[in-house]
Amino acid sequence: MIQVQDLHKSFGKLEVLKGIDANINEQEVVCVIGPSGSGKSTFLRCLNLLEEVTSGEVLVDGENLTDPKIDINSIRSRVGMVFQHFNLFPHMTVLHNITLGPMKIKNMSQSEAEAVALPLLEKVGLSDKAGVYPDSLSGGQKQRVAIARALAMEPKVMLFDEPTSALDPELVGDVLQVMKDLAEEGMTMVVVTHEMGFAKEVCDRVLFMDEGIIMEEGSPKQIFDDPQNERTQAFLSKVL
Amino acid sequence: MEAFLNSDYIKPMPYLLEGLVFTLLITFAGLFFGFIIGAFTGLGRLSKNKFIYGLSSVYVEVIRGTPLLAQILFIYFGLSQLMDLNMHKLVAAILAIALNAGAYIAEIVRGAVHSIDKGQMEAGRSIGLTKNQTMRYIIWPQAFKRMIPPLGNQFVISLKDTSLFSAIAVGEMVYKAKTYYATTFTPFETLTMVCVLYLLITIPTSIYLRRVERRLDV
Ligand SMILES: Nc1ncnc2c1ncn2[C@@H]1O[C@H](COP(=O)(O)OP(=O)(O)O)[C@@H](O)[C@H]1O
Ligand SMILES: [Mg+2]
């Protein structure tokens, strides 16, 4: 589903990604862990071209993102993204947040779009919130709306950038549950997370990133129970 | 009643109200075009395209760095000379307000759009909207709300600025007052009424704007 080859990304003189190789298969759930500043967000953002790739190749769903002729918007609508700070549209109701994409990009009518959105709201447990504005929701509810908004475009891959890091601890569980359900339904997911419990339980594979490269990768069992790389060991001893 | 109507304060009213119509006409028409100019140049000031950015910046700096009276004379006499035409005074006045307010509105627009969290654009782009669609459906509506108080402020400023058009004999309120008291020798009474009429517009506007501002805060 996603093939990344020798991906480099620099901001001016600062090289943040220093040659990333990764493959993400269909229906696979891959967690990315690593210290802050190691380039996890940048890596994720390169997968839907929120950051311009400096060099290397990124193929998503068979299309080469570094090809200058590519239709970026069409790629993006196939790659859902969930942000740490939700980024809901505050001037629109919850329902409108979700229907906007289907209406503007898939040219659905309002009722068609609502027929897509309402089941998604139910899925994330927020059917009763359709008509309210994001400001009146808790962080956990906002994040679940954001997930529904991304799902409304029927993406083939979902990218999550620390989806629970901005949440109060008691609200994390609901969001993780939604993500777990998605994983079980066979959604391809790339999840940057500090929730080691989630990584252990849900992920098929864990990538450990440090200083702009993937230092180590393997099954959750391998990474958490028997890390080979010194940096991985050091990182895990701090967070576990 | 008779005495009141015949007082030197009330007698100029018909002339002043006639002038007020022009004052308001120039203000509203000028701000209408000024907003269009300001929206484009404000976005131009946020553009990554160096040419568009440069052009917008030069316009904003030139207007903000020169006095309005000079701009008015430049447009009315200067442009007429240059293009060898006889510009209608009212057209010149509306153009002057539009160009002048446009530069200040550009800064209002730039500031408001810039103040919208970067994550909004990213969220829009990530569901597949184009830059223009994101601008139109997500950034602009939120930014516009934040523009309302400073735009109202600009309305008050431009309204008062129209008095400068007396310099080119546009029949707005101050000009009407001047021609009136030139024959009656009652400048004190006449100008008092001019100020009262201005304040009747500007004070309620300010009160209303403060209320809007407070509502947007929460
Ligand atoms: N837009 C940007 N401009 C400049 N530097 C950036 C930008 N985005 C991220 N960086 C830098 O790239 C590095 C990696 O950031 P990031 O990918 O956010 O790391 P992580 O998500 O692992 O914490 C950091 O040093 C950060 O300061
Ligand atoms: Mg990050």
mmCIF file of N, CA and C in Angstrom, chain B residues 48-101:
data_model
loop_
_atom_site.group_PDB
_atom_site.id
_atom_site.type_symbol
_atom_site.label_atom_id
_atom_site.label_comp_id
_atom_site.label_asym_id
_atom_site.label_seq_id
_atom_site.Cartn_x
_atom_site.Cartn_y
_atom_site.Cartn_z
ATOM 1 N N LYS B 48 3.198 33.183 -1.607
ATOM 2 C CA LYS B 48 4.603 32.764 -1.702
ATOM 3 C C LYS B 48 5.193 33.265 -3.010
ATOM 4 N N ASN B 49 4.331 33.652 -3.947
ATOM 5 C CA ASN B 49 4.803 34.198 -5.217
ATOM 6 C C ASN B 49 5.425 35.575 -4.968
ATOM 7 N N LYS B 50 6.709 35.692 -5.251
ATOM 8 C CA LYS B 50 7.432 36.914 -4.895
ATOM 9 C C LYS B 50 6.891 38.136 -5.617
ATOM 10 N N PHE B 51 6.472 37.966 -6.864
ATOM 11 C CA PHE B 51 5.973 39.089 -7.647
ATOM 12 C C PHE B 51 4.676 39.622 -7.043
ATOM 13 N N ILE B 52 3.752 38.705 -6.769
ATOM 14 C CA ILE B 52 2.471 39.113 -6.177
ATOM 15 C C ILE B 52 2.695 39.741 -4.806
ATOM 16 N N TYR B 53 3.563 39.108 -4.027
ATOM 17 C CA TYR B 53 3.872 39.639 -2.703
ATOM 18 C C TYR B 53 4.460 41.045 -2.814
ATOM 19 N N GLY B 54 5.403 41.198 -3.732
ATOM 20 C CA GLY B 54 6.085 42.481 -3.892
ATOM 21 C C GLY B 54 5.121 43.575 -4.307
ATOM 22 N N LEU B 55 4.295 43.257 -5.296
ATOM 23 C CA LEU B 55 3.350 44.239 -5.812
ATOM 24 C C LEU B 55 2.373 44.681 -4.715
ATOM 25 N N SER B 56 1.849 43.720 -3.988
ATOM 26 C CA SER B 56 0.913 44.049 -2.912
ATOM 27 C C SER B 56 1.594 44.899 -1.848
ATOM 28 N N SER B 57 2.823 44.542 -1.534
ATOM 29 C CA SER B 57 3.530 45.262 -0.480
ATOM 30 C C SER B 57 3.812 46.701 -0.885
ATOM 31 N N VAL B 58 4.219 46.888 -2.134
ATOM 32 C CA VAL B 58 4.508 48.248 -2.600
ATOM 33 C C VAL B 58 3.246 49.103 -2.491
ATOM 34 N N TYR B 59 2.130 48.551 -2.945
ATOM 35 C CA TYR B 59 0.868 49.282 -2.875
ATOM 36 C C TYR B 59 0.547 49.670 -1.428
ATOM 37 N N VAL B 60 0.602 48.695 -0.543
ATOM 38 C CA VAL B 60 0.248 48.956 0.853
ATOM 39 C C VAL B 60 1.178 50.010 1.456
ATOM 40 N N GLU B 61 2.477 49.874 1.194
ATOM 41 C CA GLU B 61 3.426 50.807 1.806
ATOM 42 C C GLU B 61 3.276 52.223 1.240
ATOM 43 N N VAL B 62 3.054 52.320 -0.061
ATOM 44 C CA VAL B 62 2.903 53.647 -0.670
ATOM 45 C C VAL B 62 1.691 54.367 -0.090
ATOM 46 N N ILE B 63 0.575 53.650 -0.007
ATOM 47 C CA ILE B 63 -0.638 54.292 0.503
ATOM 48 C C ILE B 63 -0.496 54.647 1.977
ATOM 49 N N ARG B 64 0.055 53.730 2.743
ATOM 50 C CA ARG B 64 0.137 53.982 4.183
ATOM 51 C C ARG B 64 1.205 55.014 4.526
ATOM 52 N N GLY B 65 2.136 55.199 3.597
ATOM 53 C CA GLY B 65 3.229 56.124 3.883
ATOM 54 C C GLY B 65 3.014 57.523 3.336
ATOM 55 N N THR B 66 1.846 57.781 2.737
ATOM 56 C CA THR B 66 1.593 59.118 2.194
ATOM 57 C C THR B 66 0.266 59.642 2.733
ATOM 58 N N PRO B 67 0.142 60.968 2.844
ATOM 59 C CA PRO B 67 -1.097 61.508 3.413
ATOM 60 C C PRO B 67 -2.274 61.387 2.438
ATOM 61 N N LEU B 68 -3.436 61.173 3.004
ATOM 62 C CA LEU B 68 -4.633 60.997 2.183
ATOM 63 C C LEU B 68 -4.914 62.229 1.322
ATOM 64 N N LEU B 69 -4.680 63.399 1.875
ATOM 65 C CA LEU B 69 -4.969 64.601 1.088
ATOM 66 C C LEU B 69 -4.121 64.629 -0.180
ATOM 67 N N ALA B 70 -2.856 64.239 -0.046
ATOM 68 C CA ALA B 70 -1.992 64.176 -1.229
ATOM 69 C C ALA B 70 -2.532 63.148 -2.217
ATOM 70 N N GLN B 71 -3.019 62.013 -1.688
ATOM 71 C CA GLN B 71 -3.569 60.987 -2.579
ATOM 72 C C GLN B 71 -4.795 61.515 -3.326
ATOM 73 N N ILE B 72 -5.633 62.245 -2.599
ATOM 74 C CA ILE B 72 -6.853 62.786 -3.227
ATOM 75 C C ILE B 72 -6.484 63.749 -4.356
ATOM 76 N N LEU B 73 -5.580 64.664 -4.063
ATOM 77 C CA LEU B 73 -5.183 65.636 -5.084
ATOM 78 C C LEU B 73 -4.501 64.926 -6.242
ATOM 79 N N PHE B 74 -3.712 63.935 -5.914
ATOM 80 C CA PHE B 74 -3.008 63.178 -6.950
ATOM 81 C C PHE B 74 -4.006 62.508 -7.890
ATOM 82 N N ILE B 75 -5.026 61.882 -7.300
ATOM 83 C CA ILE B 75 -5.997 61.172 -8.128
ATOM 84 C C ILE B 75 -6.829 62.158 -8.947
ATOM 85 N N TYR B 76 -7.279 63.206 -8.297
ATOM 86 C CA TYR B 76 -8.200 64.106 -8.994
ATOM 87 C C TYR B 76 -7.487 64.987 -10.031
ATOM 88 N N PHE B 77 -6.385 65.630 -9.593
ATOM 89 C CA PHE B 77 -5.691 66.507 -10.541
ATOM 90 C C PHE B 77 -4.609 65.758 -11.313
ATOM 91 N N GLY B 78 -3.826 64.979 -10.577
ATOM 92 C CA GLY B 78 -2.676 64.307 -11.193
ATOM 93 C C GLY B 78 -3.087 63.328 -12.272
ATOM 94 N N LEU B 79 -4.014 62.427 -11.904
ATOM 95 C CA LEU B 79 -4.417 61.424 -12.885
ATOM 96 C C LEU B 79 -5.140 62.060 -14.059
ATOM 97 N N SER B 80 -5.950 63.070 -13.773
ATOM 98 C CA SER B 80 -6.668 63.750 -14.854
ATOM 99 C C SER B 80 -5.688 64.354 -15.849
ATOM 100 N N GLN B 81 -4.624 64.948 -15.311
ATOM 101 C CA GLN B 81 -3.616 65.541 -16.188
ATOM 102 C C GLN B 81 -2.922 64.456 -16.995
ATOM 103 N N LEU B 82 -2.504 63.416 -16.282
ATOM 104 C CA LEU B 82 -1.737 62.349 -16.923
ATOM 105 C C LEU B 82 -2.544 61.687 -18.030
ATOM 106 N N MET B 83 -3.811 61.400 -17.753
ATOM 107 C CA MET B 83 -4.607 60.665 -18.725
ATOM 108 C C MET B 83 -5.455 61.608 -19.580
ATOM 109 N N ASP B 84 -5.232 62.887 -19.369
ATOM 110 C CA ASP B 84 -5.911 63.888 -20.175
ATOM 111 C C ASP B 84 -7.418 63.692 -20.183
ATOM 112 N N LEU B 85 -7.983 63.589 -18.970
ATOM 113 C CA LEU B 85 -9.433 63.458 -18.914
ATOM 114 C C LEU B 85 -9.953 64.327 -17.792
ATOM 115 N N ASN B 86 -11.240 64.498 -17.787
ATOM 116 C CA ASN B 86 -11.869 65.290 -16.759
ATOM 117 C C ASN B 86 -12.604 64.345 -15.820
ATOM 118 N N MET B 87 -11.914 63.919 -14.773
ATOM 119 C CA MET B 87 -12.517 62.929 -13.899
ATOM 120 C C MET B 87 -13.657 63.547 -13.104
ATOM 121 N N HIS B 88 -14.768 62.824 -13.035
ATOM 122 C CA HIS B 88 -15.875 63.278 -12.211
ATOM 123 C C HIS B 88 -15.408 63.290 -10.750
ATOM 124 N N LYS B 89 -15.775 64.355 -10.038
ATOM 125 C CA LYS B 89 -15.308 64.488 -8.659
ATOM 126 C C LYS B 89 -15.736 63.311 -7.784
ATOM 127 N N LEU B 90 -16.965 62.882 -7.988
ATOM 128 C CA LEU B 90 -17.477 61.801 -7.163
ATOM 129 C C LEU B 90 -16.703 60.504 -7.433
ATOM 130 N N VAL B 91 -16.394 60.284 -8.704
ATOM 131 C CA VAL B 91 -15.602 59.100 -9.067
ATOM 132 C C VAL B 91 -14.234 59.183 -8.409
ATOM 133 N N ALA B 92 -13.634 60.371 -8.481
ATOM 134 C CA ALA B 92 -12.323 60.553 -7.865
ATOM 135 C C ALA B 92 -12.392 60.289 -6.372
ATOM 136 N N ALA B 93 -13.473 60.753 -5.747
ATOM 137 C CA ALA B 93 -13.601 60.587 -4.304
ATOM 138 C C ALA B 93 -13.741 59.118 -3.926
ATOM 139 N N ILE B 94 -14.606 58.417 -4.654
ATOM 140 C CA ILE B 94 -14.804 56.997 -4.344
ATOM 141 C C ILE B 94 -13.512 56.217 -4.597
ATOM 142 N N LEU B 95 -12.844 56.564 -5.697
ATOM 143 C CA LEU B 95 -11.579 55.901 -6.020
ATOM 144 C C LEU B 95 -10.546 56.144 -4.927
ATOM 145 N N ALA B 96 -10.502 57.382 -4.454
ATOM 146 C CA ALA B 96 -9.510 57.713 -3.427
ATOM 147 C C ALA B 96 -9.769 56.932 -2.140
ATOM 148 N N ILE B 97 -11.027 56.876 -1.711
ATOM 149 C CA ILE B 97 -11.334 56.105 -0.499
ATOM 150 C C ILE B 97 -11.046 54.625 -0.725
ATOM 151 N N ALA B 98 -11.415 54.136 -1.912
ATOM 152 C CA ALA B 98 -11.198 52.719 -2.199
ATOM 153 C C ALA B 98 -9.710 52.376 -2.141
ATOM 154 N N LEU B 99 -8.894 53.185 -2.786
ATOM 155 C CA LEU B 99 -7.462 52.898 -2.819
ATOM 156 C C LEU B 99 -6.832 53.075 -1.445
ATOM 157 N N ASN B 100 -7.281 54.109 -0.748
ATOM 158 C CA ASN B 100 -6.717 54.365 0.572
ATOM 159 C C ASN B 100 -7.138 53.288 1.575
ATOM 160 N N ALA B 101 -8.452 53.094 1.691
ATOM 161 C CA ALA B 101 -8.930 52.094 2.654
ATOM 162 C C ALA B 101 -8.449 50.704 2.248
#
